[in-house]
């Protein structure tokens, strides 16, 4: 056949037929190479976009968690300040009471 796959052996083919077969083979390889290169670049480009999107989501989640954590720390700090103020008031009243007795 025209594609060179008619069962003819290398010895049966004349020079133009061999040249035609080699040219078609080279063209097919070039097309495959171009296609695989395009496919690879497109895949990498898409993966980078997905990675960037995932990184952005991670950043937002971490920011949100950090804000919540900081708010909890501030609340805990304010509670500790309130307890300290109460204890200092109690101590001050006890000291004043003892000073009045003395």
N, CA, C and O atoms as a MOPAC input file, in Angstrom:
PM7 MOZYME 1SCF
protein

 N      0.80700 1    -1.18400 1     0.00000 1
 C      0.00000 1     0.00000 1     0.00000 1
 C      0.85400 1     1.25300 1     0.00000 1
 O      2.08300 1     1.19500 1    -0.04100 1
 N      0.17000 1     2.38400 1     0.04700 1
 C      0.87600 1     3.66700 1     0.01600 1
 C      1.63600 1     3.95700 1     1.29000 1
 O      2.60700 1     4.71300 1     1.27800 1
 N      1.20600 1     3.36500 1     2.38700 1
 C      1.84800 1     3.68000 1     3.65700 1
 C      3.11300 1     2.87500 1     3.89500 1
 O      3.80100 1     3.09900 1     4.89000 1
 N      3.43200 1     1.95900 1     3.02300 1
 C      4.64900 1     1.19200 1     3.16400 1
 C      4.46600 1    -0.02800 1     4.05000 1
 O      5.44000 1    -0.71400 1     4.36100 1
 N      3.24400 1    -0.30800 1     4.45900 1
 C      2.98600 1    -1.43900 1     5.35200 1
 C      2.19200 1    -2.52800 1     4.62900 1
 O      1.29200 1    -3.14200 1     5.20100 1
 N      2.53600 1    -2.74800 1     3.39000 1
 C      1.80900 1    -3.75000 1     2.60000 1
 C      2.48000 1    -5.12300 1     2.67700 1
 O      2.18000 1    -6.01300 1     1.88200 1
 N      3.37800 1    -5.28300 1     3.62500 1
 C      4.05700 1    -6.55900 1     3.76800 1
 C      5.33500 1    -6.63600 1     2.96500 1
 O      6.04600 1    -7.63800 1     3.04200 1
 N      5.64600 1    -5.61500 1     2.20200 1
 C      6.87600 1    -5.61800 1     1.41000 1
 C      8.07200 1    -5.51500 1     2.33900 1
 O      8.06600 1    -4.75300 1     3.30600 1
 N      9.08500 1    -6.28800 1     2.03400 1
 C     10.30100 1    -6.23800 1     2.83800 1
 C     11.18600 1    -5.10800 1     2.33900 1
 O     10.96800 1    -4.54300 1     1.26800 1
 N     12.18400 1    -4.80000 1     3.14200 1
 C     13.12400 1    -3.72400 1     2.79600 1
 C     13.74100 1    -3.98200 1     1.41900 1
 O     13.93800 1    -3.05500 1     0.63400 1
 N     14.04100 1    -5.24700 1     1.13900 1
 C     14.68500 1    -5.59700 1    -0.13600 1
 C     13.73700 1    -5.40400 1    -1.32400 1
 O     14.18500 1    -5.10900 1    -2.43200 1
 N     12.42500 1    -5.57100 1    -1.09600 1
 C     11.44200 1    -5.43700 1    -2.17000 1
 C     11.17600 1    -3.97900 1    -2.54200 1
 O     10.68800 1    -3.71200 1    -3.64000 1
 N     11.48100 1    -3.03800 1    -1.66300 1
 C     11.14000 1    -1.63200 1    -1.88700 1
 C     12.20600 1    -0.94900 1    -2.73100 1
 O     13.40100 1    -1.17800 1    -2.54600 1
 N     11.76900 1    -0.12000 1    -3.64500 1
 C     12.72900 1     0.66000 1    -4.42100 1
 C     13.11900 1     1.90000 1    -3.61700 1
 O     12.51100 1     2.18000 1    -2.58400 1
 N     14.09300 1     2.62000 1    -4.06500 1
 C     14.65200 1     3.76800 1    -3.33600 1
 C     13.62300 1     4.86700 1    -3.08800 1
 O     13.55600 1     5.37100 1    -1.96600 1
 N     12.82200 1     5.26500 1    -4.06900 1
 C     11.81400 1     6.30600 1    -3.78500 1
 C     10.80500 1     5.86100 1    -2.73100 1
 O     10.36300 1     6.67300 1    -1.91800 1
 N     10.43700 1     4.58600 1    -2.73700 1
 C      9.48400 1     4.07800 1    -1.74000 1
 C     10.09800 1     4.14300 1    -0.33700 1
 O      9.43700 1     4.51300 1     0.63300 1
 N     11.38800 1     3.77100 1    -0.25900 1
 C     12.08100 1     3.85100 1     1.03500 1
 C     12.15900 1     5.30200 1     1.51200 1
 O     11.93100 1     5.59000 1     2.68700 1
 N     12.48000 1     6.20100 1     0.59900 1
 C     12.58500 1     7.62100 1     0.92500 1
 C     11.23200 1     8.16100 1     1.39100 1
 O     11.15000 1     8.90800 1     2.36600 1
 N     10.17600 1     7.77100 1     0.67900 1
 C      8.82500 1     8.20100 1     1.04900 1
 C      8.45800 1     7.67800 1     2.44700 1
 O      7.92000 1     8.41500 1     3.27400 1
 N      8.75700 1     6.40100 1     2.69400 1
 C      8.48100 1     5.81200 1     4.00600 1
 C      9.24000 1     6.54800 1     5.10600 1
 O      8.67200 1     6.86300 1     6.15200 1
 N     10.52600 1     6.82200 1     4.87100 1
 C     11.34300 1     7.51900 1     5.86800 1
 C     10.83900 1     8.93400 1     6.10900 1
 O     10.83400 1     9.41400 1     7.24300 1
 N     10.41800 1     9.59500 1     5.04700 1
 C      9.89400 1    10.95400 1     5.17100 1
 C      8.60700 1    10.96000 1     5.99900 1
 O      8.42600 1    11.81600 1     6.86500 1
 N      7.70000 1     9.98700 1     5.72400 1
 C      6.46300 1     9.89500 1     6.50100 1
 C      6.76500 1     9.58800 1     7.96400 1
 O      6.12000 1    10.12300 1     8.86600 1
 N      7.73800 1     8.73500 1     8.18800 1
 C      8.13600 1     8.37800 1     9.55700 1
 C      8.67700 1     9.60800 1    10.28600 1
 O      8.31600 1     9.85600 1    11.43600 1
 N      9.52600 1    10.36500 1     9.63300 1
 C     10.09300 1    11.58700 1    10.22000 1
 C      8.99900 1    12.60500 1    10.50400 1
 O      9.00100 1    13.24900 1    11.55300 1
 N      8.06300 1    12.75200 1     9.56700 1
 C      6.95800 1    13.69300 1     9.75800 1
 C      6.09800 1    13.26500 1    10.95200 1
 O      5.70100 1    14.09700 1    11.76700 1
 N      5.81900 1    11.98000 1    11.04700 1
 C      5.01800 1    11.47400 1    12.17000 1
 C      5.73200 1    11.72100 1    13.49300 1
 O      5.10800 1    12.12300 1    14.47500 1
 N      7.02800 1    11.48200 1    13.51700 1
 C      7.79900 1    11.72800 1    14.74600 1
 C      7.76900 1    13.20000 1    15.13700 1
 O      7.61900 1    13.53600 1    16.31100 1
 N      7.91200 1    14.07700 1    14.14000 1
 C      7.89700 1    15.51500 1    14.41000 1
 C      6.53200 1    15.95300 1    14.95800 1
 O      6.45800 1    16.74000 1    15.90100 1
 N      5.45800 1    15.43500 1    14.35600 1
 C      4.10600 1    15.76400 1    14.82900 1
 C      3.91700 1    15.26300 1    16.26600 1
 O      3.40100 1    15.98300 1    17.12000 1
 N      4.33700 1    14.03300 1    16.51800 1
 C      4.20900 1    13.47500 1    17.86900 1
 C      5.01800 1    14.28700 1    18.87600 1
 O      4.56100 1    14.54900 1    19.98800 1
 N      6.21800 1    14.67900 1    18.47500 1
 C      7.07500 1    15.47000 1    19.35600 1
 C      6.43300 1    16.81600 1    19.68000 1
 O      6.41600 1    17.24700 1    20.83300 1
 N      5.90600 1    17.47600 1    18.64400 1
 C      5.23800 1    18.76800 1    18.86400 1
 C      4.02400 1    18.59400 1    19.77900 1
 O      3.81700 1    19.38200 1    20.70200 1
 N      3.23100 1    17.56900 1    19.51800 1
 C      2.02700 1    17.32500 1    20.32200 1
 C      2.39700 1    17.04500 1    21.78100 1
 O      1.80900 1    17.62300 1    22.69500 1
 N      3.36200 1    16.16600 1    21.99200 1
 C      3.76700 1    15.83200 1    23.36800 1
 C      4.34800 1    17.04500 1    24.08000 1
 O      4.10600 1    17.23900 1    25.27100 1
 N      5.10600 1    17.85500 1    23.36800 1
 C      5.65200 1    19.07700 1    23.96700 1
 C      4.54600 1    20.02800 1    24.36700 1
 O      4.56400 1    20.57600 1    25.46900 1
 N      3.57300 1    20.23100 1    23.47600 1
 C      2.44800 1    21.12000 1    23.78300 1
 C      1.65400 1    20.57900 1    24.95900 1
 O      1.28300 1    21.32300 1    25.86700 1
 N      1.39800 1    19.28200 1    24.93400 1
 C      0.63500 1    18.65100 1    26.00400 1
 C      1.37100 1    18.77300 1    27.33900 1
 O      0.75600 1    19.06300 1    28.36500 1
 N      2.66900 1    18.55300 1    27.32500 1
 C      3.47000 1    18.67900 1    28.54400 1
 C      3.46800 1    20.09600 1    29.08200 1
 O      3.29400 1    20.30300 1    30.28200 1
 N      3.66000 1    21.07600 1    28.20400 1
 C      3.65700 1    22.48400 1    28.63800 1
 C      2.29700 1    22.88300 1    29.18900 1
 O      2.20700 1    23.57600 1    30.20300 1
 N      1.23900 1    22.44100 1    28.51800 1
 C     -0.11400 1    22.76000 1    28.98300 1
 C     -0.38100 1    22.12500 1    30.34200 1
 O     -0.96500 1    22.75500 1    31.22300 1
 N      0.04300 1    20.89500 1    30.50700 1
 C     -0.14200 1    20.20900 1    31.78600 1
 C      0.60600 1    20.93300 1    32.89500 1
 O      0.05100 1    21.15800 1    33.97000 1
 N      1.84100 1    21.29700 1    32.65100 1
 C      2.63400 1    22.01600 1    33.65800 1
 C      1.99600 1    23.36400 1    33.97100 1
 O      1.91100 1    23.75400 1    35.13600 1
 N      1.54600 1    24.07900 1    32.94100 1
 C      0.90100 1    25.38100 1    33.15100 1
 C     -0.33600 1    25.23000 1    34.03500 1
 O     -0.54700 1    26.01900 1    34.95600 1
 N     -1.14900 1    24.21400 1    33.75100 1
 C     -2.35400 1    23.97600 1    34.55000 1
 C     -2.00900 1    23.57300 1    35.98100 1
 O     -2.66500 1    24.00300 1    36.93000 1
 N     -0.98000 1    22.74800 1    36.12800 1
 C     -0.55800 1    22.34400 1    37.47500 1
 C     -0.07300 1    23.55100 1    38.27700 1
 O     -0.35000 1    23.65900 1    39.47200 1
 N      0.64900 1    24.45700 1    37.61700 1
 C      1.12400 1    25.65800 1    38.30900 1
 C     -0.03900 1    26.54000 1    38.73800 1
 O     -0.01600 1    27.11700 1    39.82600 1
 N     -1.06800 1    26.64800 1    37.87900 1
 C     -2.25300 1    27.42900 1    38.24300 1
 C     -2.95200 1    26.80500 1    39.44300 1
 O     -3.35200 1    27.50300 1    40.37500 1
 N     -3.09600 1    25.47600 1    39.41100 1
 C     -3.74000 1    24.77800 1    40.53200 1
 C     -2.92200 1    24.96100 1    41.80300 1
 O     -3.47800 1    25.18600 1    42.87800 1
 N     -1.59600 1    24.86400 1    41.67800 1
 C     -0.72200 1    25.02400 1    42.83900 1
 C     -0.85000 1    26.43100 1    43.40500 1
 O     -0.90200 1    26.61500 1    44.62100 1
 N     -0.90300 1    27.43000 1    42.51700 1
 C     -1.05100 1    28.81200 1    42.97400 1
 C     -2.38500 1    28.99500 1    43.68700 1
 O     -2.45300 1    29.67500 1    44.71100 1
 N     -3.44500 1    28.39200 1    43.15400 1
 C     -4.76200 1    28.49400 1    43.78400 1
 C     -4.74800 1    27.80400 1    45.14700 1
 O     -5.29200 1    28.33300 1    46.11700 1
 N     -4.13300 1    26.63400 1    45.22200 1
 C     -4.06000 1    25.90700 1    46.49000 1
 C     -3.25300 1    26.69700 1    47.51400 1
 O     -3.61000 1    26.73600 1    48.69100 1
 N     -2.17600 1    27.32200 1    47.07200 1
 C     -1.34500 1    28.13500 1    47.95800 1
 C     -2.14400 1    29.31400 1    48.49200 1
 O     -2.03900 1    29.66000 1    49.66900 1
 N     -2.94500 1    29.93200 1    47.62400 1
 C     -3.76000 1    31.07100 1    48.04300 1
 C     -4.78800 1    30.63300 1    49.09300 1
 O     -5.00500 1    31.33000 1    50.08400 1
 N     -5.41700 1    29.47900 1    48.86900 1
 C     -6.39500 1    28.96600 1    49.83400 1
 C     -5.70600 1    28.67600 1    51.16700 1
 O     -6.21900 1    29.03500 1    52.22700 1
 N     -4.54900 1    28.02900 1    51.11100 1
 C     -3.80500 1    27.72900 1    52.33800 1
 C     -3.46300 1    29.00900 1    53.08700 1
 O     -3.59000 1    29.06300 1    54.31000 1
 N     -3.03200 1    30.03600 1    52.36800 1
 C     -2.66700 1    31.29900 1    52.99400 1
 C     -3.87000 1    31.91600 1    53.70600 1
 O     -3.75600 1    32.38500 1    54.83800 1
 N     -5.02600 1    31.91200 1    53.03200 1
 C     -6.23700 1    32.47900 1    53.62700 1
 C     -6.65900 1    31.70400 1    54.87500 1
 O     -7.03600 1    32.30200 1    55.88300 1
 N     -6.59600 1    30.38100 1    54.80600 1
 C     -6.96900 1    29.55300 1    55.95900 1
 C     -6.01800 1    29.81800 1    57.11500 1
 O     -6.45600 1    29.97400 1    58.25500 1
 N     -4.72000 1    29.86800 1    56.83200 1
 C     -3.73900 1    30.12200 1    57.89100 1
 C     -3.91500 1    31.51800 1    58.49600 1
 O     -3.76400 1    31.69600 1    59.70500 1
 N     -4.23300 1    32.50600 1    57.65400 1
 C     -4.48300 1    33.85000 1    58.16400 1
 C     -5.67900 1    33.84400 1    59.10700 1
 O     -5.64300 1    34.44400 1    60.18200 1
 N     -6.73300 1    33.16100 1    58.69300 1
 C     -7.94200 1    33.08900 1    59.50600 1
 C     -7.65100 1    32.40700 1    60.84300 1
 O     -8.08200 1    32.88100 1    61.89500 1
 N     -6.92400 1    31.30300 1    60.79500 1
 C     -6.57000 1    30.59400 1    62.03500 1
 C     -5.69900 1    31.46100 1    62.93300 1
 O     -5.88100 1    31.47200 1    64.15000 1
 N     -4.75700 1    32.18600 1    62.34200 1
 C     -3.86300 1    33.04400 1    63.12500 1
 C     -4.65100 1    34.16500 1    63.78700 1
 O     -4.38100 1    34.51500 1    64.93600 1
 N     -5.63000 1    34.73600 1    63.07100 1
 C     -6.45600 1    35.79600 1    63.65600 1
 C     -7.26000 1    35.26100 1    64.83300 1
 O     -7.33500 1    35.90600 1    65.87900 1
 N     -7.86000 1    34.09000 1    64.66800 1
 C     -8.63600 1    33.48200 1    65.75300 1
 C     -7.73900 1    33.18000 1    66.95300 1
 O     -8.11600 1    33.41400 1    68.10100 1
 N     -6.55600 1    32.66200 1    66.66900 1
 C     -5.61200 1    32.33300 1    67.73300 1
 C     -5.17600 1    33.60200 1    68.47100 1
 O     -5.09000 1    33.60700 1    69.69900 1
 N     -4.90300 1    34.66300 1    67.73100 1
 C     -4.48600 1    35.92700 1    68.34800 1
 C     -5.62600 1    36.50400 1    69.19600 1
 O     -5.38600 1    37.02500 1    70.28500 1
 N     -6.85500 1    36.41300 1    68.70400 1
 C     -8.00600 1    36.89800 1    69.47200 1
 C     -8.15800 1    36.10500 1    70.76100 1
 O     -8.44800 1    36.68000 1    71.81000 1
 N     -7.96700 1    34.80200 1    70.69300 1
 C     -8.06000 1    33.95600 1    71.88800 1
 C     -6.96000 1    34.31900 1    72.88200 1
 O     -7.20300 1    34.37600 1    74.08800 1
 N     -5.73800 1    34.56700 1    72.37300 1
 C     -4.63900 1    34.97100 1    73.26200 1
 C     -4.93600 1    36.30900 1    73.94000 1
 O     -4.67800 1    36.47500 1    75.13200 1
 N     -5.48400 1    37.27000 1    73.17100 1
 C     -5.82700 1    38.57600 1    73.75200 1
 C     -6.88300 1    38.42400 1    74.84000 1
 O     -6.79000 1    39.05200 1    75.89500 1
 N     -7.88900 1    37.58700 1    74.58100 1
 C     -8.95000 1    37.36300 1    75.56700 1
 C     -8.35900 1    36.74400 1    76.84400 1
 O     -8.69700 1    37.13800 1    77.96000 1
 N     -7.47500 1    35.77200 1    76.64500 1
 C     -6.82700 1    35.11900 1    77.78600 1
 C     -5.99800 1    36.13700 1    78.57200 1
 O     -6.00000 1    36.12600 1    79.80300 1
 N     -5.29800 1    37.00400 1    77.86600 1
 C     -4.47500 1    38.03200 1    78.50300 1
 C     -5.35700 1    38.99400 1    79.30600 1
 O     -5.01600 1    39.35300 1    80.43300 1
 N     -6.49100 1    39.41300 1    78.72800 1
 C     -7.41600 1    40.31500 1    79.43600 1
 C     -7.98800 1    39.64000 1    80.67800 1
 O     -8.14500 1    40.27300 1    81.72200 1
 N     -8.30300 1    38.33400 1    80.55500 1
 C     -8.81000 1    37.58900 1    81.71800 1
 C     -7.75100 1    37.54000 1    82.82300 1
 O     -8.06500 1    37.72000 1    83.99900 1
 N     -6.50800 1    37.29700 1    82.43900 1
 C     -5.41600 1    37.25100 1    83.42800 1
 C     -5.26300 1    38.61700 1    84.09300 1
 O     -5.05700 1    38.69600 1    85.30400 1
 N     -5.36200 1    39.70000 1    83.30500 1
 C     -5.27000 1    41.04400 1    83.87800 1
 C     -6.39000 1    41.28100 1    84.88200 1
 O     -6.16100 1    41.86500 1    85.94100 1
 N     -7.59700 1    40.83300 1    84.55900 1
 C     -8.74500 1    41.01700 1    85.44900 1
 C     -8.53600 1    40.25100 1    86.75400 1
 O     -8.79700 1    40.77700 1    87.83600 1
 N     -8.06500 1    39.00900 1    86.64700 1
 C     -7.79300 1    38.20400 1    87.85500 1
 C     -6.73100 1    38.88900 1    88.71000 1
 O     -6.87600 1    38.98500 1    89.92900 1
 N     -5.66200 1    39.36500 1    88.06800 1
 C     -4.60300 1    40.06100 1    88.81500 1
 C     -5.15500 1    41.29000 1    89.52100 1
 O     -4.80300 1    41.55100 1    90.67100 1
 N     -6.02000 1    42.05200 1    88.84400 1
 C     -6.59500 1    43.25700 1    89.44700 1
 C     -7.45400 1    42.88600 1    90.66000 1
 O     -7.38900 1    43.55100 1    91.69300 1
 N     -8.24800 1    41.83900 1    90.53600 1
 C     -9.08700 1    41.40200 1    91.65400 1
 C     -8.23000 1    40.98000 1    92.84000 1
 O     -8.48000 1    41.38100 1    93.97700 1
 N     -7.21300 1    40.16200 1    92.55800 1
 C     -6.32400 1    39.68800 1    93.63300 1
 C     -5.59900 1    40.86700 1    94.27200 1
 O     -5.49000 1    40.91500 1    95.49700 1
 N     -5.10400 1    41.80800 1    93.49400 1
 C     -4.43000 1    42.97700 1    94.06400 1
 C     -5.39200 1    43.80000 1    94.93200 1
 O     -5.00100 1    44.31900 1    95.97800 1
 N     -6.64700 1    43.91300 1    94.49200 1
 C     -7.64000 1    44.63200 1    95.29100 1
 C     -7.87900 1    43.95400 1    96.61800 1
 O     -7.94800 1    44.61400 1    97.65500 1
 N     -8.00600 1    42.61700 1    96.59500 1
 C     -8.20700 1    41.86200 1    97.83800 1
 C     -7.02200 1    42.05800 1    98.76400 1
 O     -7.18900 1    42.32900 1    99.95300 1
 N     -5.82000 1    41.92000 1    98.21300 1
 C     -4.60100 1    42.08200 1    99.03200 1
 C     -4.54300 1    43.49800 1    99.59900 1
 O     -4.22700 1    43.68900 1   100.77300 1
 N     -4.84300 1    44.47300 1    98.77600 1
 C     -4.79700 1    45.87200 1    99.23700 1
 C     -5.80000 1    46.09200 1   100.37100 1
 O     -5.47500 1    46.76900 1   101.34600 1
 N     -7.01800 1    45.53200 1   100.26500 1
 C     -8.01400 1    45.69900 1   101.31500 1
 C     -7.58700 1    45.01400 1   102.60500 1
 O     -7.81000 1    45.53500 1   103.69800 1
 N     -6.97000 1    43.84200 1   102.47100 1
 C     -6.46500 1    43.13400 1   103.66900 1
 C     -5.36700 1    43.94300 1   104.32000 1
 O     -5.33800 1    44.06500 1   105.54500 1
 N     -4.46600 1    44.49800 1   103.53700 1
 C     -3.36800 1    45.30900 1   104.08500 1
 C     -3.94300 1    46.54400 1   104.78200 1
 O     -3.51600 1    46.87500 1   105.88800 1
 N     -4.89200 1    47.22400 1   104.16500 1
 C     -5.49600 1    48.40600 1   104.76100 1
 C     -6.21700 1    48.04600 1   106.06000 1
 O     -6.14800 1    48.78200 1   107.04400 1
 N     -6.90800 1    46.90900 1   106.05100 1
 C     -7.63600 1    46.46300 1   107.24400 1
 C     -6.66300 1    46.22900 1   108.39100 1
 O     -6.95000 1    46.61400 1   109.52500 1
 N     -5.50400 1    45.59800 1   108.11900 1
 C     -4.49100 1    45.33500 1   109.13400 1
 C     -3.86300 1    46.63900 1   109.59400 1
 O     -3.51400 1    46.78500 1   110.76500 1
 N     -3.71600 1    47.60000 1   108.66300 1
 C     -3.11600 1    48.88900 1   109.04300 1
 C     -4.05000 1    49.65400 1   109.98400 1
 O     -3.58900 1    50.34400 1   110.89400 1
 N     -5.35400 1    49.53100 1   109.76500 1
 C     -6.32500 1    50.21500 1   110.61600 1
 C     -6.35100 1    49.59800 1   112.01400 1
 O     -6.55000 1    50.30400 1   113.00300 1
 N     -6.14800 1    48.25400 1   112.09900 1
 C     -6.12900 1    47.56900 1   113.39600 1
 C     -4.87500 1    47.93500 1   114.18500 1
 O     -4.90100 1    47.98100 1   115.41500 1
 N     -3.78400 1    48.19300 1   113.48000 1
 C     -2.53100 1    48.43400 1   114.15600 1
 C     -2.37000 1    49.80200 1   114.71000 1
 O     -1.33700 1    50.11000 1   115.30600 1

